[in-house]
Tab-separated table of C-alpha atoms (C1' of nucleotides) in Angstrom:
chain	number	residue	atom	x	y	z
U	1	MET	CA	-296.660	10.626	155.904
U	2	VAL	CA	-294.662	12.951	158.114
U	3	ALA	CA	-291.157	12.087	159.229
U	4	ALA	CA	-292.109	11.081	162.766
U	5	GLU	CA	-294.796	8.706	161.547
U	6	GLN	CA	-292.411	7.181	159.075
U	7	GLN	CA	-289.812	6.645	161.766
U	8	ALA	CA	-292.369	4.918	163.964
U	9	SER	CA	-293.477	2.777	161.076
U	10	VAL	CA	-290.046	1.560	160.008
U	11	GLN	CA	-288.946	1.011	163.590
U	12	ARG	CA	-291.920	-1.262	164.074
U	13	ILE	CA	-291.218	-3.149	160.841
U	14	PHE	CA	-287.603	-3.645	161.865
U	15	SER	CA	-288.562	-4.727	165.357
U	16	GLU	CA	-290.957	-7.346	164.029
U	17	TYR	CA	-288.383	-8.536	161.548
U	18	LEU	CA	-285.754	-8.989	164.259
U	19	GLU	CA	-288.233	-10.854	166.431
U	20	ARG	CA	-289.372	-13.124	163.632
U	21	HIS	CA	-285.781	-14.092	162.837
U	22	GLY	CA	-284.598	-14.488	166.404
U	23	HIS	CA	-282.231	-11.529	166.207
U	24	ARG	CA	-281.590	-9.302	169.187
U	25	LYS	CA	-282.995	-5.815	169.448
U	26	THR	CA	-279.870	-3.874	170.206
U	27	PRO	CA	-279.832	-0.098	170.616
U	28	GLU	CA	-277.181	0.121	167.886
U	29	ARG	CA	-279.510	-1.431	165.322
U	30	PHE	CA	-282.339	0.972	166.028
U	31	ALA	CA	-280.008	3.939	166.175
U	32	ILE	CA	-278.663	3.034	162.742
U	33	LEU	CA	-282.148	2.697	161.304
U	34	THR	CA	-283.078	6.079	162.785
U	35	GLU	CA	-280.057	7.723	161.232
U	36	VAL	CA	-280.686	6.105	157.849
U	37	TYR	CA	-284.247	7.411	157.786
U	38	ALA	CA	-283.251	10.876	158.975
U	39	HIS	CA	-281.808	11.748	155.555
U	40	ASP	CA	-282.800	11.509	151.926
U	41	GLY	CA	-280.607	10.392	149.077
U	42	HIS	CA	-277.773	7.943	148.766
U	43	PHE	CA	-275.027	7.364	151.279
U	44	ASP	CA	-272.086	5.057	151.746
U	45	ILE	CA	-270.877	3.386	154.926
U	46	GLU	CA	-268.193	5.977	155.532
U	47	ARG	CA	-270.647	8.846	155.419
U	48	LEU	CA	-273.059	7.067	157.734
U	49	TYR	CA	-270.187	6.297	160.084
U	50	GLY	CA	-269.211	9.953	160.135
U	51	ARG	CA	-272.757	11.155	160.750
U	52	MET	CA	-273.251	8.813	163.663
U	53	LYS	CA	-269.879	9.574	165.186
U	54	THR	CA	-270.915	13.180	165.672
U	55	LYS	CA	-274.098	12.150	167.439
U	56	LYS	CA	-274.930	10.196	170.493
U	57	TYR	CA	-274.359	6.822	168.927
U	58	ARG	CA	-270.877	5.755	168.012
U	59	VAL	CA	-271.007	2.427	166.240
U	60	SER	CA	-268.273	0.451	164.551
U	61	ARG	CA	-268.043	0.040	160.821
U	62	ALA	CA	-268.495	-3.705	161.267
U	63	THR	CA	-271.845	-3.137	162.939
U	64	LEU	CA	-272.865	-0.761	160.193
U	65	TYR	CA	-272.128	-3.391	157.562
U	66	ASN	CA	-273.928	-6.082	159.534
U	67	THR	CA	-276.958	-3.911	160.145
U	68	MET	CA	-277.163	-2.854	156.511
U	69	ASP	CA	-277.495	-6.534	155.608
U	70	LEU	CA	-280.404	-6.879	158.006
U	71	LEU	CA	-282.099	-3.726	156.769
U	72	ILE	CA	-281.700	-4.847	153.194
U	73	ASP	CA	-283.100	-8.254	154.070
U	74	CYS	CA	-286.276	-6.693	155.438
U	75	ASP	CA	-286.544	-4.261	152.513
U	76	LEU	CA	-285.998	-1.133	154.556
U	77	VAL	CA	-282.801	-0.307	152.716
U	78	ARG	CA	-281.687	-0.794	149.145
U	79	ARG	CA	-278.101	-1.308	148.031
U	80	HIS	CA	-276.783	0.228	144.803
U	81	ARG	CA	-273.532	-0.438	143.018
U	82	PHE	CA	-273.312	2.515	140.706
U	83	THR	CA	-269.646	2.564	139.924
U	84	GLY	CA	-266.418	1.551	141.551
U	85	THR	CA	-266.338	-0.939	144.390
U	86	GLN	CA	-268.099	1.131	147.002
U	87	SER	CA	-271.732	0.341	147.727
U	88	GLN	CA	-274.281	3.106	147.987
U	89	PHE	CA	-277.325	2.658	150.191
U	90	GLU	CA	-280.721	4.294	150.276
U	91	LYS	CA	-283.797	3.995	152.431
U	92	ALA	CA	-286.454	2.023	150.642
U	93	HIS	CA	-289.700	2.267	152.581
U	94	ALA	CA	-292.659	4.430	151.713
U	95	PHE	CA	-290.919	5.999	148.787
U	96	GLY	CA	-292.013	5.863	145.205
U	97	GLN	CA	-290.046	3.365	143.204
U	98	HIS	CA	-287.458	5.157	141.176
U	99	ASP	CA	-284.475	4.351	139.019
U	100	HIS	CA	-281.242	6.084	138.179
U	101	LEU	CA	-279.560	7.972	135.379
U	102	ILE	CA	-275.800	7.913	135.812
U	103	CYS	CA	-273.512	10.266	133.943
U	104	THR	CA	-270.423	8.441	132.741
U	105	THR	CA	-268.563	11.730	132.511
U	106	CYS	CA	-269.128	13.437	135.866
U	107	GLY	CA	-270.634	10.572	137.874
U	108	ALA	CA	-273.767	12.491	138.810
U	109	VAL	CA	-276.785	10.372	139.690
U	110	GLN	CA	-280.305	11.549	138.856
U	111	GLU	CA	-283.534	9.799	139.695
U	112	PHE	CA	-286.380	9.120	137.342
U	113	CYS	CA	-289.563	7.150	137.468
U	114	ASP	CA	-291.362	5.140	134.808
U	115	PRO	CA	-294.316	2.955	135.772
U	116	ARG	CA	-293.778	0.734	132.731
U	117	ILE	CA	-290.942	-0.979	134.558
U	118	GLN	CA	-293.591	-2.725	136.647
U	119	GLN	CA	-294.895	-4.493	133.566
U	120	ILE	CA	-291.433	-5.687	132.693
U	121	ARG	CA	-290.886	-7.014	136.205
U	122	LYS	CA	-294.167	-8.837	136.094
U	123	THR	CA	-293.612	-10.374	132.680
U	124	ALA	CA	-290.042	-11.414	133.363
U	125	GLY	CA	-291.081	-13.106	136.576
U	126	GLU	CA	-293.928	-14.983	134.919
U	127	VAL	CA	-291.966	-16.124	131.901
U	128	MET	CA	-288.965	-17.320	133.874
U	129	GLY	CA	-290.807	-18.652	136.936
U	130	PHE	CA	-288.931	-16.115	138.996
U	131	GLU	CA	-290.231	-14.641	142.250
U	132	VAL	CA	-289.387	-10.949	141.888
U	133	ARG	CA	-288.356	-9.035	144.969
U	134	TYR	CA	-286.839	-5.828	143.668
U	135	HIS	CA	-285.053	-4.452	140.647
U	136	THR	CA	-282.342	-2.006	139.753
U	137	LEU	CA	-282.409	-0.086	136.504
U	138	GLN	CA	-279.469	2.138	135.680
U	139	ILE	CA	-279.326	4.193	132.530
U	140	HIS	CA	-275.813	5.350	131.723
U	141	GLY	CA	-274.878	8.162	129.409
U	142	THR	CA	-274.134	11.862	129.382
U	143	CYS	CA	-276.071	14.312	131.530
U	144	ALA	CA	-277.366	17.599	130.123
U	145	SER	CA	-274.662	19.598	131.858
U	146	CYS	CA	-271.817	17.489	130.468
U	147	GLN	CA	-273.355	17.620	127.004
U	148	GLU	CA	-273.141	21.411	127.128
U	149	LYS	CA	-269.552	21.393	128.322
U	150	ARG	CA	-268.633	19.032	125.508
U	151	GLN	CA	-270.175	21.373	122.929
U	152	LEU	CA	-268.076	24.268	124.148
U	153	SER	CA	-264.758	22.466	123.886
B	1	MET	CA	-273.187	-13.877	111.633
B	2	VAL	CA	-270.730	-16.717	112.084
B	3	ALA	CA	-267.997	-16.528	114.680
B	4	ALA	CA	-265.198	-15.744	112.223
B	5	GLU	CA	-267.113	-12.858	110.688
B	6	GLN	CA	-267.892	-11.488	114.094
B	7	GLN	CA	-264.246	-11.641	115.096
B	8	ALA	CA	-263.255	-9.776	111.965
B	9	SER	CA	-265.932	-7.187	112.586
B	10	VAL	CA	-265.050	-6.423	116.185
B	11	GLN	CA	-261.331	-6.417	115.464
B	12	ARG	CA	-261.934	-3.763	112.845
B	13	ILE	CA	-264.090	-1.703	115.187
B	14	PHE	CA	-261.434	-1.866	117.872
B	15	SER	CA	-258.673	-1.010	115.449
B	16	GLU	CA	-260.514	2.064	114.240
B	17	TYR	CA	-261.265	3.079	117.790
B	18	LEU	CA	-257.606	2.846	118.799
B	19	GLU	CA	-256.569	4.837	115.770
B	20	ARG	CA	-259.158	7.516	116.326
B	21	HIS	CA	-258.023	7.991	119.919
B	22	GLY	CA	-254.294	7.822	119.261
B	23	HIS	CA	-253.828	4.589	121.154
B	24	ARG	CA	-251.318	1.982	120.057
B	25	LYS	CA	-252.330	-1.227	118.388
B	26	THR	CA	-250.539	-3.717	120.564
B	27	PRO	CA	-250.805	-7.479	120.068
B	28	GLU	CA	-251.966	-7.841	123.671
B	29	ARG	CA	-255.007	-5.677	123.038
B	30	PHE	CA	-256.113	-7.658	120.021
B	31	ALA	CA	-255.393	-10.961	121.708
B	32	ILE	CA	-257.600	-9.953	124.633
B	33	LEU	CA	-260.418	-8.916	122.335
B	34	THR	CA	-260.125	-12.235	120.501
B	35	GLU	CA	-260.328	-14.172	123.733
B	36	VAL	CA	-263.285	-12.145	124.968
B	37	TYR	CA	-265.220	-12.849	121.790
B	38	ALA	CA	-264.296	-16.537	121.773
B	39	HIS	CA	-266.721	-17.280	124.607
B	40	ASP	CA	-270.303	-16.550	125.535
B	41	GLY	CA	-271.561	-15.512	128.917
B	42	HIS	CA	-270.100	-13.514	131.753
B	43	PHE	CA	-266.551	-13.613	132.972
B	44	ASP	CA	-264.392	-11.852	135.509
B	45	ILE	CA	-260.784	-10.727	135.171
B	46	GLU	CA	-259.424	-13.755	136.973
B	47	ARG	CA	-261.159	-16.180	134.640
B	48	LEU	CA	-259.987	-14.280	131.580
B	49	TYR	CA	-256.475	-14.217	132.999
B	50	GLY	CA	-256.585	-17.972	133.512
B	51	ARG	CA	-257.901	-18.666	130.026
B	52	MET	CA	-255.221	-16.576	128.380
B	53	LYS	CA	-252.436	-18.016	130.496
B	54	THR	CA	-253.104	-21.446	129.032
B	55	LYS	CA	-252.884	-20.085	125.507
B	56	LYS	CA	-250.286	-18.346	123.473
B	57	TYR	CA	-250.845	-14.948	125.037
B	58	ARG	CA	-249.820	-14.368	128.596
B	59	VAL	CA	-250.885	-10.916	129.665
B	60	SER	CA	-250.715	-9.220	133.013
B	61	ARG	CA	-253.793	-8.482	135.070
B	62	ALA	CA	-252.996	-4.778	134.796
B	63	THR	CA	-253.212	-4.974	131.020
B	64	LEU	CA	-256.478	-6.867	131.256
B	65	TYR	CA	-257.960	-4.129	133.399
B	66	ASN	CA	-256.648	-1.408	131.125
B	67	THR	CA	-257.900	-3.120	127.996
B	68	MET	CA	-261.335	-3.754	129.495
B	69	ASP	CA	-261.650	0.001	129.979
B	70	LEU	CA	-260.869	0.563	126.314
B	71	LEU	CA	-263.265	-2.148	125.150
B	72	ILE	CA	-266.003	-0.739	127.338
B	73	ASP	CA	-265.334	2.730	126.003
B	74	CYS	CA	-265.878	1.563	122.425
B	75	ASP	CA	-268.947	-0.489	123.397
B	76	LEU	CA	-267.441	-3.868	122.594
B	77	VAL	CA	-267.670	-5.000	126.197
B	78	ARG	CA	-270.174	-4.357	128.955
B	79	ARG	CA	-269.398	-4.296	132.651
B	80	HIS	CA	-271.821	-5.691	135.218
B	81	ARG	CA	-271.754	-5.367	138.977
B	82	PHE	CA	-274.131	-8.080	140.033
B	83	THR	CA	-273.102	-8.660	143.601
B	84	GLY	CA	-269.985	-8.344	145.702
B	85	THR	CA	-267.138	-6.136	144.617
B	86	GLN	CA	-265.979	-8.131	141.636
B	87	SER	CA	-266.926	-6.857	138.192
B	88	GLN	CA	-268.347	-9.204	135.612
B	89	PHE	CA	-267.779	-8.523	131.932
B	90	GLU	CA	-269.574	-9.596	128.789
B	91	LYS	CA	-269.097	-9.036	125.081
B	92	ALA	CA	-271.559	-6.495	123.822
B	93	HIS	CA	-271.455	-6.414	120.040
B	94	ALA	CA	-273.937	-8.032	117.695
B	95	PHE	CA	-275.926	-9.554	120.493
B	96	GLY	CA	-279.517	-8.896	121.302
B	97	GLN	CA	-279.940	-6.553	124.195
B	98	HIS	CA	-280.766	-8.537	127.275
B	99	ASP	CA	-281.103	-8.016	130.988
B	100	HIS	CA	-280.582	-10.145	134.056
B	101	LEU	CA	-282.535	-12.017	136.699
B	102	ILE	CA	-280.377	-12.596	139.754
B	103	CYS	CA	-281.297	-15.099	142.434
B	104	THR	CA	-280.610	-13.675	145.866
B	105	THR	CA	-280.459	-17.194	147.301
B	106	CYS	CA	-278.060	-19.076	145.008
B	107	GLY	CA	-276.584	-16.205	142.992
B	108	ALA	CA	-277.563	-17.700	139.636
B	109	VAL	CA	-277.863	-15.221	136.788
B	110	GLN	CA	-280.422	-15.738	134.025
B	111	GLU	CA	-280.930	-13.593	130.978
B	112	PHE	CA	-284.198	-12.254	129.700
B	113	CYS	CA	-285.279	-9.824	127.067
B	114	ASP	CA	-288.094	-7.308	126.990
B	115	PRO	CA	-288.286	-4.767	124.174
B	116	ARG	CA	-290.322	-2.390	126.318
B	117	ILE	CA	-287.133	-1.318	128.059
B	118	GLN	CA	-286.269	0.614	124.901
B	119	GLN	CA	-289.293	2.850	125.427
B	120	ILE	CA	-288.235	3.561	128.990
B	121	ARG	CA	-284.705	4.423	127.873
B	122	LYS	CA	-286.069	6.744	125.249
B	123	THR	CA	-288.526	8.496	127.534
B	124	ALA	CA	-286.083	8.886	130.405
B	125	GLY	CA	-283.504	10.404	128.085
B	126	GLU	CA	-285.978	12.857	126.598
B	127	VAL	CA	-287.504	13.956	129.871
B	128	MET	CA	-284.187	14.460	131.637
B	129	GLY	CA	-282.185	15.780	128.674
B	130	PHE	CA	-279.914	12.797	129.076
B	131	GLU	CA	-277.936	11.234	126.220
B	132	VAL	CA	-278.429	7.519	126.788
B	133	ARG	CA	-275.577	5.190	125.989
B	134	TYR	CA	-276.515	1.919	127.655
B	135	HIS	CA	-278.516	0.568	130.528
B	136	THR	CA	-278.417	-2.196	133.089
B	137	LEU	CA	-281.585	-3.754	134.422
B	138	GLN	CA	-281.295	-6.330	137.170
B	139	ILE	CA	-284.298	-8.071	138.631
B	140	HIS	CA	-283.526	-9.684	141.966
B	141	GLY	CA	-285.545	-12.394	143.663
B	142	THR	CA	-285.805	-16.159	143.963
B	143	CYS	CA	-285.226	-18.450	141.002
B	144	ALA	CA	-287.576	-21.347	140.258
B	145	SER	CA	-285.126	-23.910	141.576
B	146	CYS	CA	-284.663	-22.158	144.917
B	147	GLN	CA	-288.430	-21.727	145.249
B	148	GLU	CA	-288.820	-25.501	145.015
B	149	LYS	CA	-286.103	-26.152	147.557
B	150	ARG	CA	-287.752	-23.715	149.944
B	151	GLN	CA	-291.089	-25.526	149.623
B	152	LEU	CA	-289.482	-28.834	150.554
B	153	SER	CA	-287.860	-27.580	153.716
W	1	DG	C1'	-235.703	8.285	119.127
W	2	DT	C1'	-240.024	9.361	121.719
W	3	DT	C1'	-243.699	8.178	123.751
W	4	DT	C1'	-246.847	4.873	125.145
W	5	DA	C1'	-247.895	0.164	126.822
W	6	DT	C1'	-246.643	-3.835	129.403
W	7	DG	C1'	-245.501	-6.542	133.493
W	8	DC	C1'	-244.556	-7.022	138.035
W	9	DA	C1'	-245.116	-6.043	142.600
W	10	DA	C1'	-246.591	-2.978	145.928
W	11	DA	C1'	-250.080	-0.023	147.551
W	12	DG	C1'	-254.976	1.224	148.121
W	13	DG	C1'	-259.755	1.057	149.315
W	14	DC	C1'	-263.804	-1.232	150.629
W	15	DT	C1'	-265.478	-5.109	153.059
W	16	DT	C1'	-265.211	-9.203	155.870
W	17	DT	C1'	-263.378	-11.883	159.605
W	18	DG	C1'	-261.528	-13.302	164.278
W	19	DC	C1'	-261.595	-12.772	168.825
W	20	DA	C1'	-262.127	-10.696	173.302
W	21	DT	C1'	-265.689	-8.121	175.648
W	22	DT	C1'	-270.223	-6.753	176.336
W	23	DT	C1'	-275.112	-7.299	176.463
W	24	DC	C1'	-279.546	-9.062	175.322
W	25	DA	C1'	-282.937	-12.684	176.437
N	1	DT	C1'	-276.229	-18.041	182.372
N	2	DG	C1'	-275.645	-18.830	177.592
N	3	DA	C1'	-275.810	-17.243	173.036
N	4	DA	C1'	-275.452	-13.500	170.108
N	5	DA	C1'	-273.819	-8.705	168.995
N	6	DT	C1'	-270.347	-5.200	169.324
N	7	DG	C1'	-265.822	-3.086	168.581
N	8	DC	C1'	-261.351	-3.172	167.191
N	9	DA	C1'	-257.798	-4.459	164.386
N	10	DA	C1'	-256.098	-7.521	161.148
N	11	DA	C1'	-256.754	-9.961	157.052
N	12	DG	C1'	-258.862	-10.450	152.309
N	13	DC	C1'	-260.057	-9.409	147.907
N	14	DC	C1'	-260.385	-6.815	143.835
N	15	DT	C1'	-258.438	-3.058	141.594
N	16	DT	C1'	-255.239	0.660	140.765
N	17	DT	C1'	-250.670	2.618	140.739
N	18	DG	C1'	-245.503	3.246	140.164
N	19	DC	C1'	-241.658	2.262	137.900
N	20	DA	C1'	-238.391	-0.255	135.042
N	21	DT	C1'	-238.470	-2.589	130.618
N	22	DA	C1'	-240.147	-3.356	126.100
N	23	DA	C1'	-242.319	-2.088	121.982
N	24	DA	C1'	-245.206	0.770	118.793
N	25	DC	C1'	-244.982	4.724	115.763
DNA sequence: GTTTATGCAAAGGCTTTGCATTTCA
DNA sequence: TGAAATGCAAAGCCTTTGCATAAAC
């Protein structure tokens, strides 16, 4: 799927979600969604705020926080709490499920993918009578680069 | 392992850790470890602070935060960031590895265990040249109780 | 006797809240 | 027109920091 198609797709999903829940379709909300889907990777509110400030849409931080909640609720955005108090966000639609390796030394975040996690999700849900919506798997340790640096010292 | 043996074991581990890293063996540090291992389940700093205030040892919040960092560093305590900004902690020694189901409706946290996660850890580490230390797997969704309530309404 | 840890309070950083103003329906 | 969203600034909450005091080594 090319970027333009993806934009159209997520805009439609968001629009239907807002309608279904009786929320208003404000230009700010769609502008935020557009900006979120214009980039790959993780971002925090401050970075998103900065990116939008330099463009046509200047939205308040409060609106960014509110809109993130909506986008998370309709599964267009995922929230991560890697470390510290600051939340990291990431677009979640039409992307392969992936999880994260987090280096406890340098803080770098790498992505990886293992289909076996789907089995675990399924089993856990069945055993506990839990309706699974999404998961977060973080593997913490030392990245290859920091392992090398440690050897040298 | 009975509780007393476990206490002795983790106290020794902590003592050796402090020695190895040139940290002082203060009574506060051991009192905190004792209190942490006196209870099951998750706790936050405020709860731990409250529990210790009612007992012989009255420690400052700053010392609790500092000591948690040490206990995490020597793998006696695990930190969780389930939701919100507040960290949850949990003793980590001599307990079966487990992961968490988190209800997005009521916030309840259930534990579950699936040995297949070990394979994923292993594979991810090998493929990415990553030295795995620990992982956190959270499955988010709706718990059985909240599913029932939703049906009724 | 030094150096490190503690305790207290203040500062910090991210997030939420309150309220006046705007705008969608 | 009425209800909901926005923007701004203030307030909140958890956590970290600075510094004087106390204690480990």
